[in-house]
PDB file of C-alpha atoms and ligand atoms in Angstrom:
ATOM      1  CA  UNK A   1      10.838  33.313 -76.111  1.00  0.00           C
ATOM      2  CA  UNK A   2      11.059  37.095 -77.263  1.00  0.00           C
ATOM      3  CA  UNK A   3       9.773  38.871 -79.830  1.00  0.00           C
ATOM      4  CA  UNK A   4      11.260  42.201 -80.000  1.00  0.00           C
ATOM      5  CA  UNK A   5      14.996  42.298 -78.472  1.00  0.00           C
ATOM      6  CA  UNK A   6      17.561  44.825 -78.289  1.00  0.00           C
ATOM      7  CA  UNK A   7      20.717  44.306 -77.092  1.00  0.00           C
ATOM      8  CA  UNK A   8      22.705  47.703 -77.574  1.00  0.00           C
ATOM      9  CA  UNK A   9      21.760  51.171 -76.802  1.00  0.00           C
ATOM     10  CA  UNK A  10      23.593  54.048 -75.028  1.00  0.00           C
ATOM     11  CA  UNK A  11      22.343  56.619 -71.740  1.00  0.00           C
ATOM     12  CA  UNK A  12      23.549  59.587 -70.552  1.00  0.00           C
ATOM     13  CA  UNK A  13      26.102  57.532 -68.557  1.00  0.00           C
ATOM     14  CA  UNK A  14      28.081  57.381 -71.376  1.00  0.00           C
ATOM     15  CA  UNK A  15      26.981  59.076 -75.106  1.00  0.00           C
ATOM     16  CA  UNK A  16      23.714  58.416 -75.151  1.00  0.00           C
ATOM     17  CA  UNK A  17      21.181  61.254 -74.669  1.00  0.00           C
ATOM     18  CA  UNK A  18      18.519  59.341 -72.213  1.00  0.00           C
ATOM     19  CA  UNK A  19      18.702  58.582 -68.799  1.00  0.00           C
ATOM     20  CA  UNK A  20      18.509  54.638 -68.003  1.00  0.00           C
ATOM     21  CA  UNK A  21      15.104  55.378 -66.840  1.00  0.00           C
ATOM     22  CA  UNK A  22      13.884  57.041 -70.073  1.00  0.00           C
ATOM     23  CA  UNK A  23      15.262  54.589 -72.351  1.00  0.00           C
ATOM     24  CA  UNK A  24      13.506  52.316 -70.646  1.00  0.00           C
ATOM     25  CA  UNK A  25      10.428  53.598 -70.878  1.00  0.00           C
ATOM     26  CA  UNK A  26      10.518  54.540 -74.799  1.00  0.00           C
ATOM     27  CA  UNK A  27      12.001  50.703 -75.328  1.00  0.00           C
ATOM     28  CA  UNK A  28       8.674  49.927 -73.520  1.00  0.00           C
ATOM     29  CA  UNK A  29       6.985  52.019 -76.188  1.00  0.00           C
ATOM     30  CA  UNK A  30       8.376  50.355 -78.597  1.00  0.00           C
ATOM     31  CA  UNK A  31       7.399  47.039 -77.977  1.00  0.00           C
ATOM     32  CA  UNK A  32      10.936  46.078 -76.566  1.00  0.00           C
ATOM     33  CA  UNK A  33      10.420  42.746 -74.591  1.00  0.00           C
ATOM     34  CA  UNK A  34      14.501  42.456 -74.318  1.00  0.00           C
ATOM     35  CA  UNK A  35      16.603  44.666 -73.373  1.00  0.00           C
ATOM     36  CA  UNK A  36      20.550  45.193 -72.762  1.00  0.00           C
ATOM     37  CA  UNK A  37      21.852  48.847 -71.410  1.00  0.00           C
ATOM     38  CA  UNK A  38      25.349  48.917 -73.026  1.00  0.00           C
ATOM     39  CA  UNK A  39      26.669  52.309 -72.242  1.00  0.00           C
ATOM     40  CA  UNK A  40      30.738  52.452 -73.460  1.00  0.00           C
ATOM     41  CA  UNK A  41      33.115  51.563 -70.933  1.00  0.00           C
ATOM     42  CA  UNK A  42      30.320  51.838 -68.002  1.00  0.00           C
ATOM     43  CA  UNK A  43      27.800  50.247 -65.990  1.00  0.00           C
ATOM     44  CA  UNK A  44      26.769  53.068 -63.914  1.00  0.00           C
ATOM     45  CA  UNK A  45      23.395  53.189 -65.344  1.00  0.00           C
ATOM     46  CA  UNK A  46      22.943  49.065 -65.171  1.00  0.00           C
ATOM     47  CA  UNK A  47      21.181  49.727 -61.367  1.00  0.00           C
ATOM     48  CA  UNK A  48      19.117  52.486 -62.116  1.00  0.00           C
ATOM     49  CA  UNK A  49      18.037  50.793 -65.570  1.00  0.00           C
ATOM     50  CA  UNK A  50      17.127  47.417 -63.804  1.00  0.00           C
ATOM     51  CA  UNK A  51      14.663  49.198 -61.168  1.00  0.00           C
ATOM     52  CA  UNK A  52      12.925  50.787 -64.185  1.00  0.00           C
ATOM     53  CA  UNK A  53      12.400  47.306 -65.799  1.00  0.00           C
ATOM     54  CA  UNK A  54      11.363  45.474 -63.209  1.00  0.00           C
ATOM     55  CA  UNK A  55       8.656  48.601 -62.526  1.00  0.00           C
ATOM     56  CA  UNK A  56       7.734  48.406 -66.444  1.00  0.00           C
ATOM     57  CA  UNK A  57       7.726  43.901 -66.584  1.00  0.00           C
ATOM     58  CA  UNK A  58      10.157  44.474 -68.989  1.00  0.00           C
ATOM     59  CA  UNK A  59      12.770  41.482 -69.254  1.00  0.00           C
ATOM     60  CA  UNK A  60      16.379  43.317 -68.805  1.00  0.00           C
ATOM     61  CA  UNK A  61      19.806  41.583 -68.971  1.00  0.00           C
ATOM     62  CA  UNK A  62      23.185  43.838 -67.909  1.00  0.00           C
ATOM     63  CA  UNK A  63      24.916  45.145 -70.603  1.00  0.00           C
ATOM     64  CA  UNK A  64      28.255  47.043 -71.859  1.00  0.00           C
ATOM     65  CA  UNK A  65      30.184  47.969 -74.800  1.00  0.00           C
ATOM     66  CA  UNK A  66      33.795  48.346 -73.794  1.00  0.00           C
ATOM     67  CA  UNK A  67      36.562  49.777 -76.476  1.00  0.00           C
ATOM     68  CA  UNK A  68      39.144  47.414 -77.696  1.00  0.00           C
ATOM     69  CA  UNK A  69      42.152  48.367 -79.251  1.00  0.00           C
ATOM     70  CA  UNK A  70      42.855  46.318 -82.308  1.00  0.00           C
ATOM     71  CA  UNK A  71      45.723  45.501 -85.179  1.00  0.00           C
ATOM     72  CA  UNK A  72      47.488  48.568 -86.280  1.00  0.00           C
ATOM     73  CA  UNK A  73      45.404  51.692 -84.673  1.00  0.00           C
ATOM     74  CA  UNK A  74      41.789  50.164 -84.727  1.00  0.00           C
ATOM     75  CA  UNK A  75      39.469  50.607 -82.468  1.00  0.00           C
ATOM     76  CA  UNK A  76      36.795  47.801 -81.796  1.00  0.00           C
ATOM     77  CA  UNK A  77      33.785  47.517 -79.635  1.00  0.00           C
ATOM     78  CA  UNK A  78      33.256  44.257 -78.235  1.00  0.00           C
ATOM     79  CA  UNK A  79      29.552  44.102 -76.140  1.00  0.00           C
ATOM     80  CA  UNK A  80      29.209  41.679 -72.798  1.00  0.00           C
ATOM     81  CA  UNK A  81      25.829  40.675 -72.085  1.00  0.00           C
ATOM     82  CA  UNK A  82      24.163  39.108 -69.218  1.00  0.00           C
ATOM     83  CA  UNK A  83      27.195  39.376 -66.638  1.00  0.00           C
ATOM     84  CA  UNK A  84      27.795  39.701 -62.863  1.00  0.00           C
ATOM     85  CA  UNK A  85      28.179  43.725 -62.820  1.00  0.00           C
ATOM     86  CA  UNK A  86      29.602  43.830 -59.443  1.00  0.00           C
ATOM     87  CA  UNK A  87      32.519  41.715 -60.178  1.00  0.00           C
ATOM     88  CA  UNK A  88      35.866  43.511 -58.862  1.00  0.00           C
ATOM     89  CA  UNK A  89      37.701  42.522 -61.798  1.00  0.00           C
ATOM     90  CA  UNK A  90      35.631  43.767 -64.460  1.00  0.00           C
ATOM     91  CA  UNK A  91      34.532  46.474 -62.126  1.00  0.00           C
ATOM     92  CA  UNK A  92      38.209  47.668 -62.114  1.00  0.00           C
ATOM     93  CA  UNK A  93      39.283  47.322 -65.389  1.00  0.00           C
ATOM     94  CA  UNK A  94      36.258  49.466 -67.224  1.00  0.00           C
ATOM     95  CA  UNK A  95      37.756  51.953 -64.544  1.00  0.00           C
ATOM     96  CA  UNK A  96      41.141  51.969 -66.083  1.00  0.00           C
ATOM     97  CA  UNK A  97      39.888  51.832 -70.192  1.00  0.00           C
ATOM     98  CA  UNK A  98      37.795  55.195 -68.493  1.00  0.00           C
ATOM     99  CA  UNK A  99      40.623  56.779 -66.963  1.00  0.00           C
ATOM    100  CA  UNK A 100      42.001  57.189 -70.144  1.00  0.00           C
ATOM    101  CA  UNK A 101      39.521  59.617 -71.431  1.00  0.00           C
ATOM    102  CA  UNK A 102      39.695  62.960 -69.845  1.00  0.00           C
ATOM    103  CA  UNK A 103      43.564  62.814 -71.504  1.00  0.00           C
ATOM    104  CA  UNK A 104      42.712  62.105 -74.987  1.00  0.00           C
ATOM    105  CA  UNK A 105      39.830  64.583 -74.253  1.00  0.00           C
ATOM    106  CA  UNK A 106      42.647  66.901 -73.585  1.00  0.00           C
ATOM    107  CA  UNK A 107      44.955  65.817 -76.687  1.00  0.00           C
ATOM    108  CA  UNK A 108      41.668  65.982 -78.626  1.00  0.00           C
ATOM    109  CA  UNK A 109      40.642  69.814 -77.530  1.00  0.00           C
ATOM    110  CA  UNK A 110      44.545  70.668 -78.600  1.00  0.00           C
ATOM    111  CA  UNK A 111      44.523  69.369 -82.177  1.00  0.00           C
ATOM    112  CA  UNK A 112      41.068  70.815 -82.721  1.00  0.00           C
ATOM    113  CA  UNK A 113      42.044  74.310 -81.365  1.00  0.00           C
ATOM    114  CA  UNK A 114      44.846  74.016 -84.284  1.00  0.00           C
ATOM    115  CA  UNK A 115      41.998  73.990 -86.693  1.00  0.00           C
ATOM    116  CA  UNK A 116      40.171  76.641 -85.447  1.00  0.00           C
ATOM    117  CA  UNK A 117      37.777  74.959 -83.181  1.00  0.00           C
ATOM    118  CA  UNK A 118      38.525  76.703 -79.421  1.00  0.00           C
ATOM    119  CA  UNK A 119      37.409  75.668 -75.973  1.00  0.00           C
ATOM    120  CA  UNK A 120      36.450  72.205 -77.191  1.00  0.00           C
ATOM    121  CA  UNK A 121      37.672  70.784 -74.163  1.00  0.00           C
ATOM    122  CA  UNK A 122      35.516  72.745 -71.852  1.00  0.00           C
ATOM    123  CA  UNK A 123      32.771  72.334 -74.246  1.00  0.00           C
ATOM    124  CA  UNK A 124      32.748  68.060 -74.817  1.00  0.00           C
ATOM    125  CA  UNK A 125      32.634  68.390 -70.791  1.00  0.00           C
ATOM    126  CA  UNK A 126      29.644  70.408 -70.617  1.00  0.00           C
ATOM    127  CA  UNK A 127      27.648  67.583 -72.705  1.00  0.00           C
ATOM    128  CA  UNK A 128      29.872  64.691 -70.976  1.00  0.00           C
ATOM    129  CA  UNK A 129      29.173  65.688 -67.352  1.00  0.00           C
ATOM    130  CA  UNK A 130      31.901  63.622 -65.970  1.00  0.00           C
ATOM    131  CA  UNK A 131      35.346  63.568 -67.572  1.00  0.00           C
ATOM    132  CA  UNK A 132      35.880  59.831 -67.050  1.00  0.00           C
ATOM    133  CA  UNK A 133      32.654  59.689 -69.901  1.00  0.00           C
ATOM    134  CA  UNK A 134      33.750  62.375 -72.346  1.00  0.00           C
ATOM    135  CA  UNK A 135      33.987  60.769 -75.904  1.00  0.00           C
ATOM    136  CA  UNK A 136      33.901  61.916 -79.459  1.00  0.00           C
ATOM    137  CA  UNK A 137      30.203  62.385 -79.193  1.00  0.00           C
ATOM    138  CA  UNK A 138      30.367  64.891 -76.581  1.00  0.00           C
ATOM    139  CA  UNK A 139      32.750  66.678 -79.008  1.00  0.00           C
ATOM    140  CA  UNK A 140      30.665  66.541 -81.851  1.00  0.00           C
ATOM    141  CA  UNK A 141      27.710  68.137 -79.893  1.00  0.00           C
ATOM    142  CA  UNK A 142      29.868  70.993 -79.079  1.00  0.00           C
ATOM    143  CA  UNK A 143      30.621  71.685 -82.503  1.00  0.00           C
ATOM    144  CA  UNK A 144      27.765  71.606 -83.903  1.00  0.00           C
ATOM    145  CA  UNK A 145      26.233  74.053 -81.384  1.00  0.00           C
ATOM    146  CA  UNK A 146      28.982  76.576 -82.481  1.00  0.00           C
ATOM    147  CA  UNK A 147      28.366  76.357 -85.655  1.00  0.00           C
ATOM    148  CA  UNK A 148      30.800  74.570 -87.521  1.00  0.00           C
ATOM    149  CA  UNK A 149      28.091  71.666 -88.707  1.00  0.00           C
ATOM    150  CA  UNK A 150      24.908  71.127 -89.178  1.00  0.00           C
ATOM    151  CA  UNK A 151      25.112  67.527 -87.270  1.00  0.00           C
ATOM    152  CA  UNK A 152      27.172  64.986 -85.479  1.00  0.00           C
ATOM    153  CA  UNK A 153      27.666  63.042 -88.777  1.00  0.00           C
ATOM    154  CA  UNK A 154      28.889  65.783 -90.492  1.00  0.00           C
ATOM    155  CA  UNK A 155      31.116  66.528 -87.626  1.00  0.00           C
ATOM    156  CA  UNK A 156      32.785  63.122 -88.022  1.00  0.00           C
ATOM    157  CA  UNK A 157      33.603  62.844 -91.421  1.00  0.00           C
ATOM    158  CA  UNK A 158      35.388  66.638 -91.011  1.00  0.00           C
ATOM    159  CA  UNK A 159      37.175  66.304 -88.101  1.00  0.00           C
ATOM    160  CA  UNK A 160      36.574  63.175 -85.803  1.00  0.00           C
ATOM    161  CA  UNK A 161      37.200  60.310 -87.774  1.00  0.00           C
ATOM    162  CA  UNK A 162      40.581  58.320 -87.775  1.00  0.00           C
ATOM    163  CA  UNK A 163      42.699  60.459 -90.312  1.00  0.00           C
ATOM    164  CA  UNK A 164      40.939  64.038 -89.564  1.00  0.00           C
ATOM    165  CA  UNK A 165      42.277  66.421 -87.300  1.00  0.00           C
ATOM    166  CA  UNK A 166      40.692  65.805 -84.441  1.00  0.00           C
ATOM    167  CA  UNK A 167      41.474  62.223 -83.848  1.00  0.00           C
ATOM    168  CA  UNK A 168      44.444  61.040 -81.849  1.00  0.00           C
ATOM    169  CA  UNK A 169      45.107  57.568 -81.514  1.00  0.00           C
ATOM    170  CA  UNK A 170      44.682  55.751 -77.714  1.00  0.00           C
ATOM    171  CA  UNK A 171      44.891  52.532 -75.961  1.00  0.00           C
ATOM    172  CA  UNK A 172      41.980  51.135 -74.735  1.00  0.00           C
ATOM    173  CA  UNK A 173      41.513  47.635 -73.663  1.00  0.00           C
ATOM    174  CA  UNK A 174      43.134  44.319 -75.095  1.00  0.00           C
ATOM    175  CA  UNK A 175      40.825  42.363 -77.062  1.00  0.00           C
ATOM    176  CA  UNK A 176      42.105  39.155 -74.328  1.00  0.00           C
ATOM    177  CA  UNK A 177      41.163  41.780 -71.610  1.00  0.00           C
ATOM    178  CA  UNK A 178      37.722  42.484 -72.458  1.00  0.00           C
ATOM    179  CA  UNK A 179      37.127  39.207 -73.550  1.00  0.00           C
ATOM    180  CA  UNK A 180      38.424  37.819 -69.415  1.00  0.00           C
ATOM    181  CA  UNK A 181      36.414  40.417 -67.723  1.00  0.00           C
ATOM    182  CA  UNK A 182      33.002  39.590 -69.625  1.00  0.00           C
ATOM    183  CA  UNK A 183      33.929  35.510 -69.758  1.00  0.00           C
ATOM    184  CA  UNK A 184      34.991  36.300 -65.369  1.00  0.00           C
ATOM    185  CA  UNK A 185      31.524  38.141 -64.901  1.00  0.00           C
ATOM    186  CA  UNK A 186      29.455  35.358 -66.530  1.00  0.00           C
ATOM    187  CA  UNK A 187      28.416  37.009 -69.476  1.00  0.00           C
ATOM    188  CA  UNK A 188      28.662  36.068 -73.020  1.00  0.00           C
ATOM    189  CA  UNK A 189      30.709  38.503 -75.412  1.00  0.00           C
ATOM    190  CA  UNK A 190      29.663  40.087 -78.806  1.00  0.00           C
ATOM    191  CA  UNK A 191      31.076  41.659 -81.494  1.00  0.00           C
ATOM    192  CA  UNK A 192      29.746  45.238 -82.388  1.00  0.00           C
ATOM    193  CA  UNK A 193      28.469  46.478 -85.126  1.00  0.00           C
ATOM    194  CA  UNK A 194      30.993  44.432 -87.497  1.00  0.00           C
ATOM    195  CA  UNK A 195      30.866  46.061 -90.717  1.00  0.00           C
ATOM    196  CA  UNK A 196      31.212  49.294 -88.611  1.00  0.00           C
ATOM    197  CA  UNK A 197      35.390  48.665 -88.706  1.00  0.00           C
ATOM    198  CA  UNK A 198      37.514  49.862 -91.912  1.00  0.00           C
ATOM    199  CA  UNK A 199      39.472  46.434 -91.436  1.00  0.00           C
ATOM    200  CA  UNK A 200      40.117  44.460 -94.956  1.00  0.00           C
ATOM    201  CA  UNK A 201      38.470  41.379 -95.328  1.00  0.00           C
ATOM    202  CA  UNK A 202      41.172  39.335 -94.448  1.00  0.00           C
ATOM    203  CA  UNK A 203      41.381  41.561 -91.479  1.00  0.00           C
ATOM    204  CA  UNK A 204      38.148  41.037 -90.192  1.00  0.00           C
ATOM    205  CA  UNK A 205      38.938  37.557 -90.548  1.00  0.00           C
ATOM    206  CA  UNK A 206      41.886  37.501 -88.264  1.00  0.00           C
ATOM    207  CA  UNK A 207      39.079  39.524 -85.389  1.00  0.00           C
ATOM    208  CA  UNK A 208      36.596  36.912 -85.793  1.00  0.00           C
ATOM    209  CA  UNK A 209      39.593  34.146 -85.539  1.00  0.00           C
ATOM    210  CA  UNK A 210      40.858  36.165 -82.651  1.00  0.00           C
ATOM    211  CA  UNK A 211      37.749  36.646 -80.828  1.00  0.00           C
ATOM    212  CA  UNK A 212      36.515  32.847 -81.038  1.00  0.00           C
ATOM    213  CA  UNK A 213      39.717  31.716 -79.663  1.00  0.00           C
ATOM    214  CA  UNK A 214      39.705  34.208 -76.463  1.00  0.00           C
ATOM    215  CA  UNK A 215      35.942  32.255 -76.071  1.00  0.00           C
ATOM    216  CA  UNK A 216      34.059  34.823 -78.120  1.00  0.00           C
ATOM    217  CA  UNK A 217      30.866  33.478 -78.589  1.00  0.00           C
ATOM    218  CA  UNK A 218      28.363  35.845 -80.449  1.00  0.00           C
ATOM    219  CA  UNK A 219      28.241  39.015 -82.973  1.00  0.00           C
ATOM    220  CA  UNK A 220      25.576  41.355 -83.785  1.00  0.00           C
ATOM    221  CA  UNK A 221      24.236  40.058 -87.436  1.00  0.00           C
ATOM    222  CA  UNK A 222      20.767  42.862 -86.824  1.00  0.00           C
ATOM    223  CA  UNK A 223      22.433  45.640 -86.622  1.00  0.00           C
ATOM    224  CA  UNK A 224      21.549  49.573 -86.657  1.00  0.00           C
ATOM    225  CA  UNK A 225      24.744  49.801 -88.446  1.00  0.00           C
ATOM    226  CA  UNK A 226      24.000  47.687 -91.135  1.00  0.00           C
ATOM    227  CA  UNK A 227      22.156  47.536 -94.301  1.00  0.00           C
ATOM    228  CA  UNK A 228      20.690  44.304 -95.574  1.00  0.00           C
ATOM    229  CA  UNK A 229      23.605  43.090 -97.847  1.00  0.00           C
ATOM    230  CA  UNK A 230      25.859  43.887 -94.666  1.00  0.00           C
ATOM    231  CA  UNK A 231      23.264  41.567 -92.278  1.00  0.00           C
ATOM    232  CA  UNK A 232      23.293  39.099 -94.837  1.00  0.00           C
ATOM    233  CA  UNK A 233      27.099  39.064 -94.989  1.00  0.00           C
ATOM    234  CA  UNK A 234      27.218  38.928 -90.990  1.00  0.00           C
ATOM    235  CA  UNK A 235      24.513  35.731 -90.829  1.00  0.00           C
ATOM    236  CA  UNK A 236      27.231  33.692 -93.262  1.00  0.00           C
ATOM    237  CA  UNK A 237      29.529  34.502 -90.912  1.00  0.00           C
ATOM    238  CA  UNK A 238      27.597  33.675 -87.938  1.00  0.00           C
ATOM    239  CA  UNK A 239      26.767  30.336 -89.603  1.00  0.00           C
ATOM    240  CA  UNK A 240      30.787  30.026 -90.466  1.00  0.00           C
ATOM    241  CA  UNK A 241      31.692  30.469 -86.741  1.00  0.00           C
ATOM    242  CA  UNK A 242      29.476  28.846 -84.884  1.00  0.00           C
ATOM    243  CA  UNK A 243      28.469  32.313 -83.172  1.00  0.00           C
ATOM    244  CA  UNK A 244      25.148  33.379 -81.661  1.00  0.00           C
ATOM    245  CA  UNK A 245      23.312  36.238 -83.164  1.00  0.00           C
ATOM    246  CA  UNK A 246      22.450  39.452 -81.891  1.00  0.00           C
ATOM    247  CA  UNK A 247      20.182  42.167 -82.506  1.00  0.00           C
ATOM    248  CA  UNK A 248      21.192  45.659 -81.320  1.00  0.00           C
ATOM    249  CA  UNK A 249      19.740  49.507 -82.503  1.00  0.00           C
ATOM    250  CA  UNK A 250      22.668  51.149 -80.811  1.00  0.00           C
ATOM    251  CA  UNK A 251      20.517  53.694 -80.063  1.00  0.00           C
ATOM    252  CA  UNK A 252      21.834  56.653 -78.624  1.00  0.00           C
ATOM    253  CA  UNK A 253      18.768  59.353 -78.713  1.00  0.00           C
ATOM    254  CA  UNK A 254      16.085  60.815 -80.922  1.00  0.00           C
ATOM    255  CA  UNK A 255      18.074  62.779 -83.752  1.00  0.00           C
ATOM    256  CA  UNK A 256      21.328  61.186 -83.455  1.00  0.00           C
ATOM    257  CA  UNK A 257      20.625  57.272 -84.081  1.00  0.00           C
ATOM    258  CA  UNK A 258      19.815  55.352 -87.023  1.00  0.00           C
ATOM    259  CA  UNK A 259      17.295  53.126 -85.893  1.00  0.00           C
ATOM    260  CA  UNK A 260      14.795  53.659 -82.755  1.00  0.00           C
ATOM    261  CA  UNK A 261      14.746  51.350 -80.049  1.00  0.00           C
ATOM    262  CA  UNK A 262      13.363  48.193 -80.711  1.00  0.00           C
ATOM    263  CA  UNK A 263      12.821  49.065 -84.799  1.00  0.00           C
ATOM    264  CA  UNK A 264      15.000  46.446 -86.082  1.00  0.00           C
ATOM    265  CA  UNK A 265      14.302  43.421 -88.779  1.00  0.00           C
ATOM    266  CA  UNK A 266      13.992  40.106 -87.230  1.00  0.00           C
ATOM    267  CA  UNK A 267      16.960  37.861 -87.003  1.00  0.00           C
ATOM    268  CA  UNK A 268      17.495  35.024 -89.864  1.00  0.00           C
ATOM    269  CA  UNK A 269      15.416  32.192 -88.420  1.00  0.00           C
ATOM    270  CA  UNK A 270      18.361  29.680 -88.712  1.00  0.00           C
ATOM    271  CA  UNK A 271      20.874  31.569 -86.594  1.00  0.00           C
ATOM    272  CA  UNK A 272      20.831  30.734 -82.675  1.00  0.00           C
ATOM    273  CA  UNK A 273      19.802  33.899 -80.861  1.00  0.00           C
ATOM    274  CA  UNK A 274      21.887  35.246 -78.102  1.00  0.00           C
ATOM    275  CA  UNK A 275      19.079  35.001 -75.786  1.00  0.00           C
ATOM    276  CA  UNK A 276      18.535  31.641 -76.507  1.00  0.00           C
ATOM    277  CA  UNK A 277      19.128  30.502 -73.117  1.00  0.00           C
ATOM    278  CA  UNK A 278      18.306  33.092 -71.179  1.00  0.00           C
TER     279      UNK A 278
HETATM  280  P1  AMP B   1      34.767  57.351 -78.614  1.00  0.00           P
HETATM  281  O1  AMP B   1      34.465  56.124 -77.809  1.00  0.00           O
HETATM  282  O2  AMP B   1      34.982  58.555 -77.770  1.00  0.00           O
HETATM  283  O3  AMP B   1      35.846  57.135 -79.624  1.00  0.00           O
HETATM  284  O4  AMP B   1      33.444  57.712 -79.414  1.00  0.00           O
HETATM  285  C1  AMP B   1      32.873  56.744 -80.249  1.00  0.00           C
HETATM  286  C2  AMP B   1      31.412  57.094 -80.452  1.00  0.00           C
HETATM  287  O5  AMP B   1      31.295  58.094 -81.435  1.00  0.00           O
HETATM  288  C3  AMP B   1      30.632  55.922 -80.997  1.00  0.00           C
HETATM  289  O6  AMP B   1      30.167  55.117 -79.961  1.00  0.00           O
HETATM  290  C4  AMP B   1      29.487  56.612 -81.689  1.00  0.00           C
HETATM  291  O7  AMP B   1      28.492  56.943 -80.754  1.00  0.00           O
HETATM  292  C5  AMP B   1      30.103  57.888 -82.174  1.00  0.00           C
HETATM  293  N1  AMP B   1      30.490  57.813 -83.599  1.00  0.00           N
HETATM  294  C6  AMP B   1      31.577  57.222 -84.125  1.00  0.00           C
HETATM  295  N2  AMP B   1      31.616  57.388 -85.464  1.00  0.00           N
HETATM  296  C7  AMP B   1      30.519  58.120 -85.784  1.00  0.00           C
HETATM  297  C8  AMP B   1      29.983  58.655 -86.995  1.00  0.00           C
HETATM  298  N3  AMP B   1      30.603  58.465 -88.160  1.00  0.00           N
HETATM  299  N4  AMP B   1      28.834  59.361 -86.935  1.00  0.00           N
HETATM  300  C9  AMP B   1      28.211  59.572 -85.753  1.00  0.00           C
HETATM  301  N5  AMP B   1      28.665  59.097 -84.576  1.00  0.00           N
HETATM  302  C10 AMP B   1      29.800  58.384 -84.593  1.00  0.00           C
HETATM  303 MN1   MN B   2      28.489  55.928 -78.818  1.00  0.00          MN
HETATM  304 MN1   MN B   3      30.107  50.999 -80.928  1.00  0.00          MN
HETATM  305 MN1   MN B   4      27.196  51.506 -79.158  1.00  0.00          MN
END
């Protein structure tokens, strides 16, 4: 049994600002006895991340948070846990939901420079490293070291967010598509973050409808997303569903997360944990 697991939380392989090593070591810190690496779109830092846990007796599972496209423009992340991470298939397809990146980066950099913002592209690079990894974060670093805002948030709500200048729509994966990879590696899937999504209700109804039937099997009610009404809203529908319960920071580095590492409120002792078999 564990005591203190966290199943989502970002490296410098994708947004995050830690390596796999030194998220490791401050999960350790932190009294993490669980813990899933679930960079977006990547498992580059899954190898590096299970050395360091197996040097620290820290209990790790392989983890990833892959982008969905969803209804009319949404964008949902749906985590796998506990998979194969060499599988070819899923290997292959987080390559192509990638690929798309350094063109929306691109697209991204052009609608920005139309508000004033110049050599964004060059910029989200500098932060991203690689430009199969650049994302919105990587943006919203550059930004704020010009100038423009004080933080990431800040940045987002001005110009990142869907409706603000400096979003453009893209396709990322199929919900069916992440769902086969995860279900083909052996993992179990999870929905991120729920509340996270401006869907209606009866929208998110139709996701959690969706992802059950595409053999969805668990959703992240302990969230560093979500407040308490928002967990408590998330455990009904965990009990509704059938689904297993997860319990994720999302950490992404000191200064830009919510919630630390392994800081989280237990889950609702009625709800079957995730790990529950593991
Ligand atoms: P992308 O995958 O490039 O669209 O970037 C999405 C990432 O941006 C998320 O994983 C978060 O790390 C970050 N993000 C999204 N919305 C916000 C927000 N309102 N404030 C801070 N970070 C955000
Ligand atoms: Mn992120
Ligand atoms: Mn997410
Ligand atoms: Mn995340």
């Amino acid at each position: 049994m564990f005591n203190n697991p966290d199943l989502h939380c970002h490296s410098i392989v994708s947004d995050g600002l830690l390596s796999p090593t030194a998220l490791v070591a401050r999960a350790l810190t932190n009294g993490v006895d669980l813990l899933a690496l679930t960079d977006h779109d990547e498992i580059g830092g899954l190898d590096e991340a299970i050395v360091a846990a197996k040097d620290a007796g820290m209990r790790f599972v392989t983890g990833v948070e892959i982008s969905v496209s969803w209804g009319d423009d949404q964008t949902v992340h749906i985590v796998g846990l506990n998979f194969d991470h060499r599988l070819p298939e899923l290997v292959a397809g987080l390559a192509r939901v990638r690929g798309g990146r350094d063109a929306r980066a691109g697209r991204m950099a052009v609608e920005l420079a139309k508000v004033g913002i110049d050599g964004a592209y060059e910029g989200a690079l500098k932060y991203a490293g690689n430009p199969a990894l650049i994302s919105r974060s990587h943006f919203a670093r550059y930004i704020v070291e010009r100038g423009f805002a004080p933080d990431v948030k800040t940045v987002f709500d001005h110009w990142l967010a869907k409706g603000k200048p400096g979003y453009v729509s893209h396709p990322w994966a199929e919900l069916h598509e992440a769902l086969g990879w995860i279900k083909a590696a052996g993992g179990i899937a999870v929905i991120a973050h729920p509340c996270r999504y401006r869907l209606t209700a009866t929208e998110r109804r139709e996701l959690y409808v969706a992802f059950k039937a595409l053999g969805g099997q668990g959703i992240e009610v302990v969230s560093g997303s979500h407040n308490e009404a928002e967990q408590r809203e998330i455990a009904s529908v965990a009990r509704e569903f059938g689904f297993l319960a997860s319990r994720a920071s999302d950490f992404h580095g000191p200064g830009e997360s919510y919630i630390d590492l392994g800081k989280l409120v237990p889950l609702p002792p009625d709800l079957t944990p995730v790990w529950a078999g593991w």
